Coordinates of C-alpha atoms in Angstrom, one line a residue:
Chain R
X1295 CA 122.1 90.5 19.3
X1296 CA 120.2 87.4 19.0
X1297 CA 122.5 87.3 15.1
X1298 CA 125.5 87.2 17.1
X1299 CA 124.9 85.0 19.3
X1300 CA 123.7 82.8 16.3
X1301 CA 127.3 83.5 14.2
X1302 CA 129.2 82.9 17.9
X1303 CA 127.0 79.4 18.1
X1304 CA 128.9 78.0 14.7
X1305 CA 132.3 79.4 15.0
X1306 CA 131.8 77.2 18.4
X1307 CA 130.3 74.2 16.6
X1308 CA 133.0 74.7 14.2
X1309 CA 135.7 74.8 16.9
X1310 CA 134.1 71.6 18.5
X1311 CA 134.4 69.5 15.9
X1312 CA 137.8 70.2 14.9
X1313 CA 138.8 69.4 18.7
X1314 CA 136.9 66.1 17.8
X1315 CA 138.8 65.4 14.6
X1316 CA 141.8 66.5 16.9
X1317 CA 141.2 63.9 19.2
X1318 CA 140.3 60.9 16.8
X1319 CA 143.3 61.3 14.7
X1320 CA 145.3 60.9 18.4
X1321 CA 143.2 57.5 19.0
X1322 CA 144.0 56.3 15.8
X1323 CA 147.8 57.2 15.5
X1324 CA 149.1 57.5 19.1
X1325 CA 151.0 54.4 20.5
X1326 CA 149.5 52.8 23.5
X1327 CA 146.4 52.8 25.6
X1328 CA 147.4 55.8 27.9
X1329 CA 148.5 58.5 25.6
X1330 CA 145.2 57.0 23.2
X1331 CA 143.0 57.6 26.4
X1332 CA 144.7 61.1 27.3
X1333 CA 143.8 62.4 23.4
X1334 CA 140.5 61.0 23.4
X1335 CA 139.1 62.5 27.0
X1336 CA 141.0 65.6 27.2
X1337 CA 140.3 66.6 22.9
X1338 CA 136.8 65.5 22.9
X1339 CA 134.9 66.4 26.7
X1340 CA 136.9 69.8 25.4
X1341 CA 134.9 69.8 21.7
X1342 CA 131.3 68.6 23.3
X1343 CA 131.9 71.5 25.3
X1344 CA 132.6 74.0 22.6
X1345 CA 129.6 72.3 20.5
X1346 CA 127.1 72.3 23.7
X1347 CA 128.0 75.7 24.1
X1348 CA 127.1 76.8 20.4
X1349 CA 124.0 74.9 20.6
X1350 CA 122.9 76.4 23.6
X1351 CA 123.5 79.7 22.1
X1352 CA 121.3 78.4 19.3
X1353 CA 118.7 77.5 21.9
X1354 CA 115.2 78.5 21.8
X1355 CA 115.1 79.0 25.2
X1356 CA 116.7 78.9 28.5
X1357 CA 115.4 75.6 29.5
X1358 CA 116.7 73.8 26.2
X1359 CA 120.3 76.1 26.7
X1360 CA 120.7 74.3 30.1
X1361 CA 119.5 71.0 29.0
X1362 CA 122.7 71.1 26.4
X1363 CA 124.9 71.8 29.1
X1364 CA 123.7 69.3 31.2
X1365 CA 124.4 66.9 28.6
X1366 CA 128.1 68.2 29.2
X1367 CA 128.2 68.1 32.4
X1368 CA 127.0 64.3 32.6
X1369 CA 129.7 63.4 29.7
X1370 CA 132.0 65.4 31.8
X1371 CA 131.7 63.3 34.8
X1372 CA 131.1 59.6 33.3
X1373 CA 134.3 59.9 30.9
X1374 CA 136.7 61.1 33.4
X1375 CA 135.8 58.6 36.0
X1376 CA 135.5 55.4 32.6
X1377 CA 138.8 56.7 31.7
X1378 CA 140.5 56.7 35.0
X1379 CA 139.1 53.0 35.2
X1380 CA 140.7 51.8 31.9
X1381 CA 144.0 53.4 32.6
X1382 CA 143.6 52.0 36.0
X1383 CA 142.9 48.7 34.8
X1384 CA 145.4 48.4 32.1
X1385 CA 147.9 49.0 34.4
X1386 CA 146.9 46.2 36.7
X1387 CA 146.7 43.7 34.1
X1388 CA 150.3 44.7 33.4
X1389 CA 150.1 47.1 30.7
X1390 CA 153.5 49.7 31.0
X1391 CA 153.3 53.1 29.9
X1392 CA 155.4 53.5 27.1
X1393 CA 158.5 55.5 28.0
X1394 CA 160.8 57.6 26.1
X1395 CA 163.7 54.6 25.9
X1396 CA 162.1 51.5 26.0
X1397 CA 159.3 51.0 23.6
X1398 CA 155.8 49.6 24.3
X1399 CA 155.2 45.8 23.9
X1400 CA 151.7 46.9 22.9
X1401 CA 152.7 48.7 19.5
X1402 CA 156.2 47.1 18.9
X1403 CA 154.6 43.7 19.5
X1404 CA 154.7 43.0 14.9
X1405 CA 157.5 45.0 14.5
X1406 CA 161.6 43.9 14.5
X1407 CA 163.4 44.9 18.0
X1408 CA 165.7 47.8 17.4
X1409 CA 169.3 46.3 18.0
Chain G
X508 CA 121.9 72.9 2.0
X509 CA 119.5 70.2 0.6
X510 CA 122.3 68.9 -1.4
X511 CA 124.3 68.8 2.1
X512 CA 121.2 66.8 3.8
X513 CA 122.2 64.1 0.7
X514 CA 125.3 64.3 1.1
X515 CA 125.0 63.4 4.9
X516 CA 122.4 60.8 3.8
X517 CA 124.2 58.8 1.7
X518 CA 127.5 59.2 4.0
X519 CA 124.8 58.0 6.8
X520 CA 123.8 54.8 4.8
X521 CA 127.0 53.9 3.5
X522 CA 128.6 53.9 7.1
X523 CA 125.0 51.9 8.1
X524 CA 126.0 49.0 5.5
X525 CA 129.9 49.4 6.3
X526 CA 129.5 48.6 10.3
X527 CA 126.8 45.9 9.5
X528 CA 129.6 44.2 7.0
X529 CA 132.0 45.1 10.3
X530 CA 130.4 43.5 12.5
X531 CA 129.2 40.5 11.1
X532 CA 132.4 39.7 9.4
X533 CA 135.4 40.7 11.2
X534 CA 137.6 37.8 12.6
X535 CA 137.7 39.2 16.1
X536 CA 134.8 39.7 18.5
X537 CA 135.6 42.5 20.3
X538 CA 135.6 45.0 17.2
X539 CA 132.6 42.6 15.8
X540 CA 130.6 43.9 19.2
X541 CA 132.5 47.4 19.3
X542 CA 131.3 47.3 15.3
X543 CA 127.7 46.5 16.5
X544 CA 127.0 49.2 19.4
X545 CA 128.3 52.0 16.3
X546 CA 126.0 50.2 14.3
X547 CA 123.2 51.2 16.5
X548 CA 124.1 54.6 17.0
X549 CA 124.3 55.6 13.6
X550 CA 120.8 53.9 13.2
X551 CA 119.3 55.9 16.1
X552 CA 120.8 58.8 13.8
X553 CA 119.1 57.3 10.7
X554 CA 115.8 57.5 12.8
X555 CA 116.3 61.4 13.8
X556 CA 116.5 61.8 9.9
X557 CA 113.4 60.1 9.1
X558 CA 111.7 62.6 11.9
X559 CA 111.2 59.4 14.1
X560 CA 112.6 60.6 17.5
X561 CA 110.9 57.9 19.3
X562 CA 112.7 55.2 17.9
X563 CA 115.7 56.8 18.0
X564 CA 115.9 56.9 21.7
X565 CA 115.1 54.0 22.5
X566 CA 117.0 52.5 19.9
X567 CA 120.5 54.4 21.2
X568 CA 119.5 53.5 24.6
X569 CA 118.5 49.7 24.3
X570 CA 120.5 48.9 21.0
X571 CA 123.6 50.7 21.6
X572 CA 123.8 51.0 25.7
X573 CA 122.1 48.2 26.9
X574 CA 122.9 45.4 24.4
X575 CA 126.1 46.9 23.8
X576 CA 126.8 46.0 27.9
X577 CA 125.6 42.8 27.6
X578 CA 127.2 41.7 24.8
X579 CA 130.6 43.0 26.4
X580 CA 130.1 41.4 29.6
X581 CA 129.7 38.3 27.6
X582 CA 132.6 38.4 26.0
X583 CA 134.7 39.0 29.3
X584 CA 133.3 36.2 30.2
X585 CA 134.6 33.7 27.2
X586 CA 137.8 32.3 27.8
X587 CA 141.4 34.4 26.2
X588 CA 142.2 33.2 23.2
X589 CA 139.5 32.4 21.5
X590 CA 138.8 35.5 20.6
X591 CA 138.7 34.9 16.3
X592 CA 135.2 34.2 15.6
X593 CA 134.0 34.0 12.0
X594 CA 136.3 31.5 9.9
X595 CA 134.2 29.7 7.3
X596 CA 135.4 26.6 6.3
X597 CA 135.5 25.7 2.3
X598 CA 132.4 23.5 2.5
X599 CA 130.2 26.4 4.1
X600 CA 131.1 28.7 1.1
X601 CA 128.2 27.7 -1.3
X602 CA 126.2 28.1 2.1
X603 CA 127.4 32.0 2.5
X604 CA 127.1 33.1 -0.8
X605 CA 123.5 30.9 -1.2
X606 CA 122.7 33.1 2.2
X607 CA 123.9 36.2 0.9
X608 CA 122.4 36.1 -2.1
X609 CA 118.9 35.4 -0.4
X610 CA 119.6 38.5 1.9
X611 CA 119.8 40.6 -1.0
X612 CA 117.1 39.1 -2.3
X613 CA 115.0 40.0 0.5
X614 CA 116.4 43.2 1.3
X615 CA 115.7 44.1 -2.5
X616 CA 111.6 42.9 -2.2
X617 CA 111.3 44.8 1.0
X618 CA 112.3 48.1 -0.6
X619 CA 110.2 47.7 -3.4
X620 CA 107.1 46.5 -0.9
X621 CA 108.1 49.9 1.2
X622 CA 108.0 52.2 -2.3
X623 CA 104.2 50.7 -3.0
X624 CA 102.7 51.8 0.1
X625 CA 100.1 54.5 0.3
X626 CA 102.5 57.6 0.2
X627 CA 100.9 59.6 2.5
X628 CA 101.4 57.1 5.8
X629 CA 98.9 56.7 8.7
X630 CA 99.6 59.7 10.2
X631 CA 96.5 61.8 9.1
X632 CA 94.6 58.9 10.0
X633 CA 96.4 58.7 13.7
X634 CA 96.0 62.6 13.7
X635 CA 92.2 62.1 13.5
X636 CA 91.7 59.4 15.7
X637 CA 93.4 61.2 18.4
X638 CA 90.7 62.7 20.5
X639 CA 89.4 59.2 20.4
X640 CA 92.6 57.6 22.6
X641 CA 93.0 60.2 25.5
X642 CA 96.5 61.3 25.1
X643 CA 97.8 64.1 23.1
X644 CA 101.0 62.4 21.3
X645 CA 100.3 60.1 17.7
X646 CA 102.9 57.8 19.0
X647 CA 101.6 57.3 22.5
X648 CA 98.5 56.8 20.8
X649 CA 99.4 54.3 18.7
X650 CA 101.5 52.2 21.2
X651 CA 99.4 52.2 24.0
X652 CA 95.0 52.7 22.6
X653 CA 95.3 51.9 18.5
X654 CA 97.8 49.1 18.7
X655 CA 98.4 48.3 22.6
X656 CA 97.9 44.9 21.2
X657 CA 101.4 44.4 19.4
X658 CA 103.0 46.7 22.6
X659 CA 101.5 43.7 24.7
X660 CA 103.3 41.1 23.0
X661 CA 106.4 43.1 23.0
X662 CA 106.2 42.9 27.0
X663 CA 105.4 39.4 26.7
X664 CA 108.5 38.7 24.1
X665 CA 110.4 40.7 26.4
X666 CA 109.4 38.4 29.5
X667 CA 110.0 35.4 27.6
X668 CA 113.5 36.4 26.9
X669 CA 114.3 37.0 30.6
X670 CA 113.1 33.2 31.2
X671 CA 114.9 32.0 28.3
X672 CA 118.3 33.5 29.5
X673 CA 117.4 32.7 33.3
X674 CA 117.2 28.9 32.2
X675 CA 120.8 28.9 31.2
X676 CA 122.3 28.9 34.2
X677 CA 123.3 29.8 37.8
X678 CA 123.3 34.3 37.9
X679 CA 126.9 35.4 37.4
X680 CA 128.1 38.0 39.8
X681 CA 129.8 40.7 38.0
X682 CA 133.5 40.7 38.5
X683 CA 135.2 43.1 40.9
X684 CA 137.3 45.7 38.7
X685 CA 141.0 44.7 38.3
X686 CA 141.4 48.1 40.9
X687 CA 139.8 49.1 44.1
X688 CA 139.1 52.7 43.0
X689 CA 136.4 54.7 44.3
X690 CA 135.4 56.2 41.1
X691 CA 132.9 54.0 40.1
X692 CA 130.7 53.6 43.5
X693 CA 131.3 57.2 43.3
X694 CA 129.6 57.7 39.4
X695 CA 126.6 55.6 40.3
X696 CA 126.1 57.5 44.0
X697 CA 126.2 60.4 41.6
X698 CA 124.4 59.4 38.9
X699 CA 121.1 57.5 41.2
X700 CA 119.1 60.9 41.2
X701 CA 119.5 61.4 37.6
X702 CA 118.2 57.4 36.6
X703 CA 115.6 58.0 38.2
X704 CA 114.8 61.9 37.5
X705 CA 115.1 61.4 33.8
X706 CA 112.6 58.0 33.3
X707 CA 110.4 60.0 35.5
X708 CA 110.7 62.9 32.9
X709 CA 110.6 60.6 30.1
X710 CA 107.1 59.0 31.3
X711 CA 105.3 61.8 32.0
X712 CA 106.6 63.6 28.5
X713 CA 105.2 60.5 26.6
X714 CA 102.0 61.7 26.9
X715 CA 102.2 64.7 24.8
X716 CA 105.5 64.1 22.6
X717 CA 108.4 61.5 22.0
X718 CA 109.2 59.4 25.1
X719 CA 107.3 56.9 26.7
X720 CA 108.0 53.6 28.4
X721 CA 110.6 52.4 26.4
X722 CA 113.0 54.8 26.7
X723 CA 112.0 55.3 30.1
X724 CA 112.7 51.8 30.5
X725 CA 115.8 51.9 29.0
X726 CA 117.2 54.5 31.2
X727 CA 115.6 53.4 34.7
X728 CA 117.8 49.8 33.3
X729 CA 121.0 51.3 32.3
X730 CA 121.0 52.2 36.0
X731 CA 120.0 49.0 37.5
X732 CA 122.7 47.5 35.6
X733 CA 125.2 50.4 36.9
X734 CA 124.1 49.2 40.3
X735 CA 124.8 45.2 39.3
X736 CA 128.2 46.3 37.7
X737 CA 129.1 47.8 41.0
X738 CA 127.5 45.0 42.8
X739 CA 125.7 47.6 45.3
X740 CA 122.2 45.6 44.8
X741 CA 122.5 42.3 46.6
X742 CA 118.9 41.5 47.5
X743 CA 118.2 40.8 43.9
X744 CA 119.9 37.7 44.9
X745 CA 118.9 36.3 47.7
X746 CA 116.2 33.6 47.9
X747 CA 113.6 35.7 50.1
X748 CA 113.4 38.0 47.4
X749 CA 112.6 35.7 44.3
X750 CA 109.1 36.1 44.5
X751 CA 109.2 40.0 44.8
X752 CA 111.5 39.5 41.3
X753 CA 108.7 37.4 39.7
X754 CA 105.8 39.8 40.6
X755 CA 108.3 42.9 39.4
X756 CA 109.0 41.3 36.3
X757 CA 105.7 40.3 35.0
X758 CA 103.8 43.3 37.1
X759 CA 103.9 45.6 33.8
X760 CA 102.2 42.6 31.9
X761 CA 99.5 41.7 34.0
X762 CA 98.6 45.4 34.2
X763 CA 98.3 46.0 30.5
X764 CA 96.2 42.3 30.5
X765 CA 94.1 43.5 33.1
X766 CA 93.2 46.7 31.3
X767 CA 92.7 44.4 28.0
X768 CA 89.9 42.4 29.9
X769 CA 88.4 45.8 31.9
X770 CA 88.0 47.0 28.7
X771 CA 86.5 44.2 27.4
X772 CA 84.2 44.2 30.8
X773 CA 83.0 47.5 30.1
X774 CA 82.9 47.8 26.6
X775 CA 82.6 44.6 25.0
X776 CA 85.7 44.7 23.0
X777 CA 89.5 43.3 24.2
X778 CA 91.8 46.6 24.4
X779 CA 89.2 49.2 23.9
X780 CA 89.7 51.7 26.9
X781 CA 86.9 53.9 28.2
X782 CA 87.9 57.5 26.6
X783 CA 86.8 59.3 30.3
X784 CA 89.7 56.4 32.1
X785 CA 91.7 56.5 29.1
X786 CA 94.6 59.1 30.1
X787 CA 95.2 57.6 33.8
X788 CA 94.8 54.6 32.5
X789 CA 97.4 54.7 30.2
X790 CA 99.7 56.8 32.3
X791 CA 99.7 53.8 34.4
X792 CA 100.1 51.4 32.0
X793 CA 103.3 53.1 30.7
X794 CA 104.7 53.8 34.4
X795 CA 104.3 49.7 35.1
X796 CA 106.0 49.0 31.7
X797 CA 109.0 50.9 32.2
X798 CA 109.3 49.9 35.7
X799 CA 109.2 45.9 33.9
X800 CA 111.3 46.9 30.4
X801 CA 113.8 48.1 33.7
X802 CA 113.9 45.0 35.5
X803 CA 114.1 43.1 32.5
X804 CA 117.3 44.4 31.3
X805 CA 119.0 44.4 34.4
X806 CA 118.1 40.7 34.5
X807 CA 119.3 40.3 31.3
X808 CA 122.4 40.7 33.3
X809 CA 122.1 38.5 35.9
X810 CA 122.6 35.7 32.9
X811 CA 120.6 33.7 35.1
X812 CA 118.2 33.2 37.8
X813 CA 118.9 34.1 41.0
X814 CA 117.8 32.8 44.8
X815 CA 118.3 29.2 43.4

């Protein structure tokens, strides 16, 4: 039992971090603050789950298990309410989504206008 | 596996000397500070490898989270557009390589002064010595009965910084965010219990393994400046409350002075405590010292000193 549980702990890790490589290649290649912001909350609360979750099956105890997802919890609530402030705040200091027609002045900023 | 611990080593030390290059030497200063606060976390990892959990936390939590804030703050506070930093001229070139050179130099002695010391360390030493200090943890030990000497001055460096930066100016409210969204009164409602829950947890476990006043200190600050950002701590500015400030400030000092000189009362030496006071003692020691490293930070943030 306690094997299992171990095996089930890493194929969660594992699963963790490749939601965290998920969500740093979206930082680094998606094209404005919103979309950067929706790859890096959603991706990456989602893998420090998965890898709080192996680790607590991994836990010595029941005290450390609850301790790893407390740590979850915590980075649950403080990156959903810092990411609702820097969307929020981007869009007050006059930052646009980027839609589908016109493009972002954030990425298109170096680039030639289409004509 | 042991070839994997190298692997992560060198991957760990590399990215170490990488951010440091970062941050010193890219032209704009927000990736210089966002350079510096990674900096810091992958040092607090560096100190988990050497077995030095201690460190670590309060390295993350005062390297990475506290001066991280500050230095952030401070740059919203610098005018747009001038936000390229490091330009040498051509005159100061001789100067940066001459100064580069030197740091190498340096950097080169002190690892060859590290490989000469007594292999072993102090720890067997500390070990032996600890029945002697009336705590249970080698680092406790060391911090606050074999060496509360050098943790004194660190309070008193510490207190001399929060004059230094008060004597620059009038206190700087924090600006209002750009939105009026409840989210943030909200977090810090929230999160209150916790700031003060886990320095509580982090003092008491410092007696018999890693945590302590620093950390505890660290923490207890992160949340006063939380309170500051939100601005939901008014009375540290008003005029009837400067004195209460001072005595806060300096109140973990001039307990770890007075236990210096009771010592020295009662046992002829300066910092030798009694071994039956020795654990409450020192239990209050730390407790006053992370209530002062607390209110320190958060008037690191204040940039200045207020009720003027």
């Amino acid at each position: 039992m306690t094997e299992a549980l171990h095996w089930l702990g890493y194929g969660l890790v594992i699963a963790g971090i490749l939601f965290f490589l998920a969500g740093s290649l979206g930082l680094l290649r998606f094209p404005d603050v919103f979309t950067r912001l929706h790859a890096l909350t959603k991706a990456d609360n989602l893998g420090l789950g998965l890898i709080c979750l192996g680790l607590a099956f991994q836990a010595s105890g029941l005290a450390e298990a609850v301790k790893y997802l407390l740590i979850w919890l915590l980075m649950l609530v403080a990156s959903g309410i810092g990411a609702t402030l820097i969307a929020s705040t981007a869009l007050a200091c006059g930052l646009a989504p980027r839609q589908a027609d016109t493009p972002s002045n954030t990425m298109t900023s170096e680039r030639p206008a289409p004509k | 596996m042991r070839l994997l611990a190298w692997g992560f080593d060198l991957l760990l030390a590399a990215g170490l000397l990488w951010l440091a290059w970062q941050a010193l030497f890219t032209p704009r200063r927000f990736s210089a500070v966002v350079n510096f606060m990674a900096f810091y976390l992958l040092m607090a990892l560096v100190w988990v490898r050497l077995d030095a959990p201690d460190i670590a936390l309060a390295e993350a939590a005062i390297g990475a989270g506290v001066t991280g804030a500050l230095l952030l703050t401070a740059l919203g506070r610098l005018p747009a557009g001038t936000s390229t930093g490091a330009d040498p001229r051509r005159w100061q070139r001789p100067l940066q390589i001459l100064a580069m050179a030197g740091a190498a130099m340096a950097a080169l002695w002190l690892a060859w002064a590290a490989y000469q010391l007594p292999r072993p360390g102090l720890a067997a030493e500390v070990t032996a010595a600890l029945d002697a200090t009336g705590v249970s943890h080698g680092v406790t030990a060391v911090l606050l009965n074999l060496r509360a000497f050098d943790t004194f001055l660190e309070i008193v460096i510490m207190l001399a910084a929060v004059v230094l930066v008060w004597s620059l100016g009038p206190p700087l409210r924090a600006f209002a965010p750009a939105t009026a969204l409840p989210g943030l009164p909200a977090l810090s409602h929230l999160l209150h219990p916790l700031f003060l829950l886990v320095p509580a947890y982090l003092l008491w476990r410092g007696t018999h393994a890693p945590g302590g006043a620093f950390p505890a200190g660290a923490v207890m600050g992160a949340g006063g400046v939380l309170l500051l950002l939100t601005d939901a701590a008014p009375w540290i500015y008003l005029r009837r409350h400067r004195l209460l400030l001072h005595l806060l400030l300096s109140s973990g000092m001039a307990l770890f002075l007075a236990v210096a000189l009771g010592g020295m009362l009662m046992t002829g030496t300066f910092f030798a405590i009694p071994l039956h006071l020795a654990p409450t003692l020192i239990m209050a020691v730390e407790v006053a010292t992370g209530l002062s490293i607390a209110l320190m930070l958060m008037a690191f943030y204040l940039l200045g000193e207020p009720g003027q």
